[in-house]
mmCIF file of N, CA and C in Angstrom:
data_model
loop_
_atom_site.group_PDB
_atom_site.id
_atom_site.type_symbol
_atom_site.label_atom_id
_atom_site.label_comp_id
_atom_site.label_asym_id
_atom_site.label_seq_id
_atom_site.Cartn_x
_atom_site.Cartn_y
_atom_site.Cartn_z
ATOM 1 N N UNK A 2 85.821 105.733 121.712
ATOM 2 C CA UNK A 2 86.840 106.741 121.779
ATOM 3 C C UNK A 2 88.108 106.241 121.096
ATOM 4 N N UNK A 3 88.976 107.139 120.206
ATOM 5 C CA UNK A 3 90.210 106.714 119.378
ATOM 6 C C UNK A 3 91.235 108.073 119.865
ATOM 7 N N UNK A 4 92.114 107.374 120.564
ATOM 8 C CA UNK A 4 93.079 108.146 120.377
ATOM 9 C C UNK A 4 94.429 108.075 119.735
ATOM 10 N N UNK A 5 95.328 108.720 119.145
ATOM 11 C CA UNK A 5 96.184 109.091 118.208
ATOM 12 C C UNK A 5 97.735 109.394 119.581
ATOM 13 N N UNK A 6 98.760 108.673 119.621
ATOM 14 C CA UNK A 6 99.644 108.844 120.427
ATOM 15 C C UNK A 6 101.100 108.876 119.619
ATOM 16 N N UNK A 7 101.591 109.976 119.242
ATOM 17 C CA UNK A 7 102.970 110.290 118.753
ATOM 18 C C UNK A 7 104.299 110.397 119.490
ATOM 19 N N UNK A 8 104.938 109.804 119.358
ATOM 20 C CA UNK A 8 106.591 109.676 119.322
ATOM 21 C C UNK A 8 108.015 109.796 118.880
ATOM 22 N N UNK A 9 108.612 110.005 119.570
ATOM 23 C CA UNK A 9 109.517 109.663 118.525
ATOM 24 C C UNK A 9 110.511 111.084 118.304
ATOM 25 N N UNK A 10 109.915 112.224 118.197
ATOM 26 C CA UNK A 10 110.248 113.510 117.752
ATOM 27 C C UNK A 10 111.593 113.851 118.682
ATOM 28 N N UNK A 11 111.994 115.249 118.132
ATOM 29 C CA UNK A 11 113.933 115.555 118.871
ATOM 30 C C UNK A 11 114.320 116.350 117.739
ATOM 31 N N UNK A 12 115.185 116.670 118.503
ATOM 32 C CA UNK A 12 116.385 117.687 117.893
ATOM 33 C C UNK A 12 117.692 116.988 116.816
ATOM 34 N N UNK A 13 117.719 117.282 115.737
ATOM 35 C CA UNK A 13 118.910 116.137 114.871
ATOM 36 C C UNK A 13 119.423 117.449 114.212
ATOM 37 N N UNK A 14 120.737 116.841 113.854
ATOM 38 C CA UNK A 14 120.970 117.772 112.605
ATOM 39 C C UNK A 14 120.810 117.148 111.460
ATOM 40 N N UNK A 15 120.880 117.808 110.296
ATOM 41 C CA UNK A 15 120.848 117.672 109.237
ATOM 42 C C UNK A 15 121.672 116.884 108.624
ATOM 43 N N UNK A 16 120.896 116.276 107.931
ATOM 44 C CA UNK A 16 121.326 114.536 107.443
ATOM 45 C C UNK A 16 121.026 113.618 108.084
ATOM 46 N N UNK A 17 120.745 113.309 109.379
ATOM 47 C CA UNK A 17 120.306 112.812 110.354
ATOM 48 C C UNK A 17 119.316 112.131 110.329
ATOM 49 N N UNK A 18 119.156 111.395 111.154
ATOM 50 C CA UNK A 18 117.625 110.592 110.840
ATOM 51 C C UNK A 18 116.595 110.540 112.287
ATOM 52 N N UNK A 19 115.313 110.465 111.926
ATOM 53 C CA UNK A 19 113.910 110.257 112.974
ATOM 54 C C UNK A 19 113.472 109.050 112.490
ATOM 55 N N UNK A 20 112.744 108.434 113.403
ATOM 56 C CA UNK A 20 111.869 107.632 113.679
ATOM 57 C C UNK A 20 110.357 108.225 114.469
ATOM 58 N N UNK A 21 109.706 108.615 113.515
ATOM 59 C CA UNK A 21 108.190 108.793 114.229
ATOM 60 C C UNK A 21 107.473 107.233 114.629
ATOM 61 N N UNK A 22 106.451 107.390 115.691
ATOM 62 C CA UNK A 22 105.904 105.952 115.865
ATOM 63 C C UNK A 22 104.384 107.079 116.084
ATOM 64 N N UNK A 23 103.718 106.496 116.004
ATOM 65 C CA UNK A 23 101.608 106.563 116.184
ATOM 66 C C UNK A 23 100.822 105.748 115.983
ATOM 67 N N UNK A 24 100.531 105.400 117.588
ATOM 68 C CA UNK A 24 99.628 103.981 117.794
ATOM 69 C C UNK A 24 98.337 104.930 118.019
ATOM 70 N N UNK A 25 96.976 104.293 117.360
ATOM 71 C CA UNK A 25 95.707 104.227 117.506
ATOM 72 C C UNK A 25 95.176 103.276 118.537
ATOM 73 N N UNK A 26 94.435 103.967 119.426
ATOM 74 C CA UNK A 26 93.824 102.917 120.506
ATOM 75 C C UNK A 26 91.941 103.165 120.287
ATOM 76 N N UNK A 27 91.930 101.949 120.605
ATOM 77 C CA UNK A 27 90.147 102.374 121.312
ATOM 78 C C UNK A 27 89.355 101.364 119.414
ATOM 79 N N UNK A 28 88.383 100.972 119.315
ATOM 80 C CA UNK A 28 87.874 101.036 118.611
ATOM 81 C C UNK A 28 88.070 100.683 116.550
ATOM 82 N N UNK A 29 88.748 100.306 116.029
ATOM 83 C CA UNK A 29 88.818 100.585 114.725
ATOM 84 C C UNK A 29 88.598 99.577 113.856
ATOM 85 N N UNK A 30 87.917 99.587 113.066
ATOM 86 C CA UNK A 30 86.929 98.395 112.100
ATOM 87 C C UNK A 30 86.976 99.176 110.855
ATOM 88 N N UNK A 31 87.470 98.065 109.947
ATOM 89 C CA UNK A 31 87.023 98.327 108.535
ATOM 90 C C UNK A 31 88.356 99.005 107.799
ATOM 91 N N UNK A 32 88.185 99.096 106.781
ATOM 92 C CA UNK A 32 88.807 100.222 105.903
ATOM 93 C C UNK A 32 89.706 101.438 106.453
ATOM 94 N N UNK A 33 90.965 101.850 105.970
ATOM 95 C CA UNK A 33 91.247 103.062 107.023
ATOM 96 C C UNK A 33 92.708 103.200 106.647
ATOM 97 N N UNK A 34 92.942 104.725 106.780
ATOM 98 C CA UNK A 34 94.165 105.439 105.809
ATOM 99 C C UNK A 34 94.876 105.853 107.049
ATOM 100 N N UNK A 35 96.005 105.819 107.528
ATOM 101 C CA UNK A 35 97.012 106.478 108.788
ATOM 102 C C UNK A 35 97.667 107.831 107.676
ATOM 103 N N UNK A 36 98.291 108.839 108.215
ATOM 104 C CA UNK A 36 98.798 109.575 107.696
ATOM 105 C C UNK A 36 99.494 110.462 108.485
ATOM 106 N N UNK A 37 100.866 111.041 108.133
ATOM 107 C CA UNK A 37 101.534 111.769 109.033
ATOM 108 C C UNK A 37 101.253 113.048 107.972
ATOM 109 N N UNK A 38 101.460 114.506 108.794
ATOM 110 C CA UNK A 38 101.052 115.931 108.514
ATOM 111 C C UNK A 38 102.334 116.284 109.009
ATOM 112 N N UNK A 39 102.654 117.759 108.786
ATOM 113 C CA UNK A 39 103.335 118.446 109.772
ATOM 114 C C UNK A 39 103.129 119.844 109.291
ATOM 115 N N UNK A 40 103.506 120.636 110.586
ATOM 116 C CA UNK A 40 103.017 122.330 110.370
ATOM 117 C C UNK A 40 104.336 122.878 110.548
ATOM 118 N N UNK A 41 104.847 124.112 109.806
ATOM 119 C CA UNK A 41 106.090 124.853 110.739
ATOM 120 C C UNK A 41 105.377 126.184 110.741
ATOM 121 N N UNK A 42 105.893 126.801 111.559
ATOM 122 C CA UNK A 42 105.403 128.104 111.916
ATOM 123 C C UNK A 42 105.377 129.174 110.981
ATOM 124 N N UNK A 43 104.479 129.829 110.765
ATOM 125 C CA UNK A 43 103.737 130.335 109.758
ATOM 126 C C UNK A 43 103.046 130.132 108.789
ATOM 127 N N UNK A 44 103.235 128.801 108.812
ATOM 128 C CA UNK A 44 102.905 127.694 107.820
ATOM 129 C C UNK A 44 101.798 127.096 107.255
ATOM 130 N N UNK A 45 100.725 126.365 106.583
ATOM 131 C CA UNK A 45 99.808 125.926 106.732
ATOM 132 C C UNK A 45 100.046 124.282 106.923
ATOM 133 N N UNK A 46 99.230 123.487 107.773
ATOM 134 C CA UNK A 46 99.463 121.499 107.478
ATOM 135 C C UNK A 46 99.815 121.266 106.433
ATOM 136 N N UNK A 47 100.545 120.245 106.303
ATOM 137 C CA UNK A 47 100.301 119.424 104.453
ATOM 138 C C UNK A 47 101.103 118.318 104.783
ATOM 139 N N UNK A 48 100.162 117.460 104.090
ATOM 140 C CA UNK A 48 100.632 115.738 104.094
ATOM 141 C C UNK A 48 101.917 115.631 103.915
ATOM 142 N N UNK A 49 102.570 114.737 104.388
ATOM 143 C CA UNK A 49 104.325 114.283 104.346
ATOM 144 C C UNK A 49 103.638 112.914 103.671
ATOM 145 N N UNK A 50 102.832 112.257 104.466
ATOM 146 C CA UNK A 50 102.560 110.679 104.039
ATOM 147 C C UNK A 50 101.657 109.564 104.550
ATOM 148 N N UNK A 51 101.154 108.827 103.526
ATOM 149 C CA UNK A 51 99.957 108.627 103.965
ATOM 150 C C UNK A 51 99.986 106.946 103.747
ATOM 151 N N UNK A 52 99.494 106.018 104.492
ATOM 152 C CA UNK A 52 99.282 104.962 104.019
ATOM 153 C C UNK A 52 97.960 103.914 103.649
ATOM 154 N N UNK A 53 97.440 103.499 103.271
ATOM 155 C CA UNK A 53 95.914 102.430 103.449
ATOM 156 C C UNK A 53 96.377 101.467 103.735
ATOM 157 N N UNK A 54 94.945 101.000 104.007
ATOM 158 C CA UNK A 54 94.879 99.171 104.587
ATOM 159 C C UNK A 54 95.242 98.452 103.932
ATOM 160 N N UNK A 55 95.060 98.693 102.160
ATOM 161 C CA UNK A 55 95.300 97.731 101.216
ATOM 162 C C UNK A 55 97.135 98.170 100.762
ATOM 163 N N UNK A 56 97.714 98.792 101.370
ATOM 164 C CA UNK A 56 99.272 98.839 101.084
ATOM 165 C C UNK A 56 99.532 100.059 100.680
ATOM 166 N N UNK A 57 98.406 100.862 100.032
ATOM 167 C CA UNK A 57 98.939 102.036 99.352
ATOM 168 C C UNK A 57 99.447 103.330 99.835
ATOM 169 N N UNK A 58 100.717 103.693 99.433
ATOM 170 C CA UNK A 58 101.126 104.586 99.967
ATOM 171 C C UNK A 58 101.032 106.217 98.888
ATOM 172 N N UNK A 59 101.478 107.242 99.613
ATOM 173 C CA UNK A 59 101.258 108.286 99.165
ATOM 174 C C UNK A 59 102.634 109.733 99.822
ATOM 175 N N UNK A 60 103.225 110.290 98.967
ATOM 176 C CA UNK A 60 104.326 110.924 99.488
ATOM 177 C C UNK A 60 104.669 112.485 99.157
ATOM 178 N N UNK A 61 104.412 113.733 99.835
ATOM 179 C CA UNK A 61 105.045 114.520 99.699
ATOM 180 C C UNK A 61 106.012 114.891 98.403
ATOM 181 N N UNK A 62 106.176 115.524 97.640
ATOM 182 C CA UNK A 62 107.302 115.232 96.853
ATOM 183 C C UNK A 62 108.290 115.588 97.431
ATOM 184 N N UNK A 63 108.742 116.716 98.235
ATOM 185 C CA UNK A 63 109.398 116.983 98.722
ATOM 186 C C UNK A 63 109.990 116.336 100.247
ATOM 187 N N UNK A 64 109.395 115.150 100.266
ATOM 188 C CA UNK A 64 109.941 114.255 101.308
ATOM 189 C C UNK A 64 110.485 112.408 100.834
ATOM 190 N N UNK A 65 109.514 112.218 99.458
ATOM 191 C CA UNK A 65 109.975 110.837 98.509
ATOM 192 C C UNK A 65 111.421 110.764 98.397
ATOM 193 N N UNK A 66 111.665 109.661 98.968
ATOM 194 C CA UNK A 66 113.114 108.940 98.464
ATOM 195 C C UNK A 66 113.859 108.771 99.895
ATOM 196 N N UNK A 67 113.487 110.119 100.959
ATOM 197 C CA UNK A 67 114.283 110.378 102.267
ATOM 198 C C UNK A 67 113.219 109.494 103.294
ATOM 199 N N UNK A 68 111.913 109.789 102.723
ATOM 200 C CA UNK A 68 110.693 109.485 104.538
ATOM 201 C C UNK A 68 110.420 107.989 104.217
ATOM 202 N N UNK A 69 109.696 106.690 104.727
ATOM 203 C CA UNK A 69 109.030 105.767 104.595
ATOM 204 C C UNK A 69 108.097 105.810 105.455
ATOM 205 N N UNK A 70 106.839 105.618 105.046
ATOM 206 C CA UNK A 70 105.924 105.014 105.803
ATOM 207 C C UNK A 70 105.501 103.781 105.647
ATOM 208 N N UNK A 71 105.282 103.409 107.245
ATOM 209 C CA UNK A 71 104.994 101.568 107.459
ATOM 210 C C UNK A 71 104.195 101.797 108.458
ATOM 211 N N UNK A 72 103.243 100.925 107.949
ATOM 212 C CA UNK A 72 102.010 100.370 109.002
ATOM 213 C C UNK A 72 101.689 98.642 109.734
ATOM 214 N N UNK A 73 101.839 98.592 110.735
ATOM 215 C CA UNK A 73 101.345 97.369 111.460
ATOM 216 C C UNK A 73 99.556 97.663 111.136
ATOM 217 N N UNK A 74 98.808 96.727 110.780
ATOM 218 C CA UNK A 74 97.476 96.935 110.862
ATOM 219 C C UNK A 74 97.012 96.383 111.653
ATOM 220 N N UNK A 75 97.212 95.108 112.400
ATOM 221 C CA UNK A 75 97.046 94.749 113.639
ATOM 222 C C UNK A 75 97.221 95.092 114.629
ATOM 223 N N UNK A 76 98.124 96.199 114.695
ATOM 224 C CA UNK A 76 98.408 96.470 115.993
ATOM 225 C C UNK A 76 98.396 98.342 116.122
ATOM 226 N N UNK A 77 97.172 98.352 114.609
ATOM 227 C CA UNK A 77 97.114 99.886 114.472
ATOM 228 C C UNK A 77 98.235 101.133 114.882
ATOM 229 N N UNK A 78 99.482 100.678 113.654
ATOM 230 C CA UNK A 78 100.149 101.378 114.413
ATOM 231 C C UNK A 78 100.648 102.183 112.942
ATOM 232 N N UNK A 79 101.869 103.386 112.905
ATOM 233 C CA UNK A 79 102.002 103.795 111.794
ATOM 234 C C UNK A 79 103.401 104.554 112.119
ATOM 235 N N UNK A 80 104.399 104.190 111.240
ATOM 236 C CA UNK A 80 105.707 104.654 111.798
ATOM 237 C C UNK A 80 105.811 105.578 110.515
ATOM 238 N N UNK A 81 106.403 106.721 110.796
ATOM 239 C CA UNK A 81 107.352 107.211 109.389
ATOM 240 C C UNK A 81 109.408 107.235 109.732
ATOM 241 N N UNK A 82 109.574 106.894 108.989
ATOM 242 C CA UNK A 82 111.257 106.724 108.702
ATOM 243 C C UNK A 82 111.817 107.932 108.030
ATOM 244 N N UNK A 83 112.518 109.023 108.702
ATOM 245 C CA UNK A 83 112.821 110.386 108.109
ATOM 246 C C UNK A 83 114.389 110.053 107.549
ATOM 247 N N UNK A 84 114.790 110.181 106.936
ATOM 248 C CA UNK A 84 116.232 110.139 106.326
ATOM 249 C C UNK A 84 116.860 111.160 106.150
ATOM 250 N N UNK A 85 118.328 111.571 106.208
ATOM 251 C CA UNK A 85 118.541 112.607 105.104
ATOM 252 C C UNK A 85 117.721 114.129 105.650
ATOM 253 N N UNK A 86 117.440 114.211 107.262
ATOM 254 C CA UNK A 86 116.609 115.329 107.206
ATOM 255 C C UNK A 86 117.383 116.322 106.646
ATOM 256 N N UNK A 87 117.015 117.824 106.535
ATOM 257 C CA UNK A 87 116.816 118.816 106.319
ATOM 258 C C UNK A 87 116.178 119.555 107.071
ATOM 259 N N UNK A 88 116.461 121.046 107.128
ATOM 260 C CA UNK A 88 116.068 121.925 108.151
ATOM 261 C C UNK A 88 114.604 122.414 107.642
ATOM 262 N N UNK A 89 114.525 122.224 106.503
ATOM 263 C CA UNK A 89 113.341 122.206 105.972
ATOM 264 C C UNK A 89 111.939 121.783 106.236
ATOM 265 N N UNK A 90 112.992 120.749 107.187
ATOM 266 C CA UNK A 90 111.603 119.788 107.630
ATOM 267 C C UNK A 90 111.422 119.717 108.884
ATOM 268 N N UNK A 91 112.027 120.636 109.597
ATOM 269 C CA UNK A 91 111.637 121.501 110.928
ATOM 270 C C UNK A 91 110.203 121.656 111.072
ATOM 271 N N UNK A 92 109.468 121.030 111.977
ATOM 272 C CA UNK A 92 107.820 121.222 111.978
ATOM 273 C C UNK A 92 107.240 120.230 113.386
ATOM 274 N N UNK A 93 106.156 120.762 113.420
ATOM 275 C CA UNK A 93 105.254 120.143 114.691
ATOM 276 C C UNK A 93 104.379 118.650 113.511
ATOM 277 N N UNK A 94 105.062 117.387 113.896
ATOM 278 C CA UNK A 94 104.149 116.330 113.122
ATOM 279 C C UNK A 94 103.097 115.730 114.044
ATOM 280 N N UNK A 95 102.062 115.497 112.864
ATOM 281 C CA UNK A 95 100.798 115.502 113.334
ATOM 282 C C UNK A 95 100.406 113.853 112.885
ATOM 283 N N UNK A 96 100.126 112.469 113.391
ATOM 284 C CA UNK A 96 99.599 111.509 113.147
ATOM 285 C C UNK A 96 98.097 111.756 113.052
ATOM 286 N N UNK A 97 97.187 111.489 111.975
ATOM 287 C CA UNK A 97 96.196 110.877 111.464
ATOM 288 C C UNK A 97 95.587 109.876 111.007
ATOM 289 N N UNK A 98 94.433 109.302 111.440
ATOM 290 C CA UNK A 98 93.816 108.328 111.066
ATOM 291 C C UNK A 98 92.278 108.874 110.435
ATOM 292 N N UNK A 99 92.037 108.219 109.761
ATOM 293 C CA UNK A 99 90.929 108.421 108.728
ATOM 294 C C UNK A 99 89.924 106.704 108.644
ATOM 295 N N UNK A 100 88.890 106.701 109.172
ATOM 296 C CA UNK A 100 88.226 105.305 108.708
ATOM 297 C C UNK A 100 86.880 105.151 108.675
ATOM 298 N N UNK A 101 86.186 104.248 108.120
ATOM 299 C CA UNK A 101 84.900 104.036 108.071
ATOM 300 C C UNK A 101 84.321 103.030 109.302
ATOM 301 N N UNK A 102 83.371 103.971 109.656
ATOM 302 C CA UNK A 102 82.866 103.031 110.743
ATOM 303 C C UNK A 102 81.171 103.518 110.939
ATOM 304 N N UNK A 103 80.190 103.266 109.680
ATOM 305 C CA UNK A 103 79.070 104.181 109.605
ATOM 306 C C UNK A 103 79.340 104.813 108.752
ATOM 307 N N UNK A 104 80.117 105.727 109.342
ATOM 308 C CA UNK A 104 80.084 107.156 108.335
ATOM 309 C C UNK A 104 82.021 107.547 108.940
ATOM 310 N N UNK A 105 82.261 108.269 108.251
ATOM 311 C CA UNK A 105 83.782 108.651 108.147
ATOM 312 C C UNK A 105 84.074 109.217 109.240
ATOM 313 N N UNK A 106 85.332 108.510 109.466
ATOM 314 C CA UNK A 106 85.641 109.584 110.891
ATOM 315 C C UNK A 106 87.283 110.003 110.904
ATOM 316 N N UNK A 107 87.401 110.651 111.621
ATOM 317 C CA UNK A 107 89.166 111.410 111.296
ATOM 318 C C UNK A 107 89.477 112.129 112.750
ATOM 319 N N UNK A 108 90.337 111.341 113.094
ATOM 320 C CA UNK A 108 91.046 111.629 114.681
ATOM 321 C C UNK A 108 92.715 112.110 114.557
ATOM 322 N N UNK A 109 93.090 113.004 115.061
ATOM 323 C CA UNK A 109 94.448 113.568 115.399
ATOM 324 C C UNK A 109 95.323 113.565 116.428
ATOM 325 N N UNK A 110 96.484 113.095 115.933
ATOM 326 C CA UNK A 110 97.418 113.186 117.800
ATOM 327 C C UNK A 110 97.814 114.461 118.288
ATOM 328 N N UNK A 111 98.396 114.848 119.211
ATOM 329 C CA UNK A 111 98.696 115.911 119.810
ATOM 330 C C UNK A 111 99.891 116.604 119.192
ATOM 331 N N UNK A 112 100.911 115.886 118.181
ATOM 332 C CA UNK A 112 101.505 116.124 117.121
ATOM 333 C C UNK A 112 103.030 116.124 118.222
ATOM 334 N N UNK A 113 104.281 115.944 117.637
ATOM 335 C CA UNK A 113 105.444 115.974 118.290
ATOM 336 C C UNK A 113 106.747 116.461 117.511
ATOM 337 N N UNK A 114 107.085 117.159 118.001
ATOM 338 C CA UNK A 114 108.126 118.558 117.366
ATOM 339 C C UNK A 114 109.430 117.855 116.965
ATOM 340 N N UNK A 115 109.523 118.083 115.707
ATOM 341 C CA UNK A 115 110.560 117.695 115.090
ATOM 342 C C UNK A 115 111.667 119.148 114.299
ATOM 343 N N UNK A 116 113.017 119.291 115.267
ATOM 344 C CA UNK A 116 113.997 120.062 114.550
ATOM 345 C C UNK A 116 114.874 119.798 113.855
ATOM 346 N N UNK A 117 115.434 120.029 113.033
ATOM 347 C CA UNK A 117 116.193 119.781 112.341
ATOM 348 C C UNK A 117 117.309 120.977 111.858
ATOM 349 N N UNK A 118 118.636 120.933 112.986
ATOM 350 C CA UNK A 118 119.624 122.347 112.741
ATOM 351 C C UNK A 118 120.416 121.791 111.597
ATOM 352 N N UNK A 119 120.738 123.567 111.127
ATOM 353 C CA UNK A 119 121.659 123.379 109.737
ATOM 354 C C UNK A 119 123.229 123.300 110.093
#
């Protein structure tokens, strides 16, 4: 069993900054991508940011330069660093993990609401 535990989320204004945190428990071997999502209402998901085991990261364009993502791999963990929010980026964020273990597997946290007033 893997579960996905998010943090971190609140009310800021704009310009302001978050700290997301999402620790993975239970299980994880091998190869394996963390990634933060977020939804706003009406909205469809879409990646903010993604990281691998081997360092590589991956960014939103519309979030590069303001978000960072950092991963502990030992301690399966995956922070994103919001900067500079925007109301824009008002949304329910969603931590993901993605890894090989057999065959591919992909687990989700319960996601944690991030506002951002103008």
């Amino acid at each position: 069993q893997v579960q996905l535990t998010e943090s971190g989320g609140g009310l800021v204004q704009s310009g302001g900054s978050l700290r997301l945190s999402c620790r993975a428990s239970g299980s994880i071997v091998g190869k394996s991508a963390m990634s933060w999502y977020r939804q706003a209402p009406g909205k469809g998901r879409e990646l903010v940011a993604s990281a691998a085991t081997g360092g590589s990261t991956t960014y939103a364009d519309t979030v590069r330069g303001r978000f960072t993502i950092s991963r502990d791999i030992a301690e399966n963990t995956v922070d994103l660093q919001m900067n500079s929010l925007k109301p824009e980026d008002t949304a329910v964020y969603y931590c993901k993990i993605l890894f090989y273990n057999g065959t591919y597997l992909t687990y989700w946290g319960q996601g944690t609401q991030v506002t951002v007033s103008s």
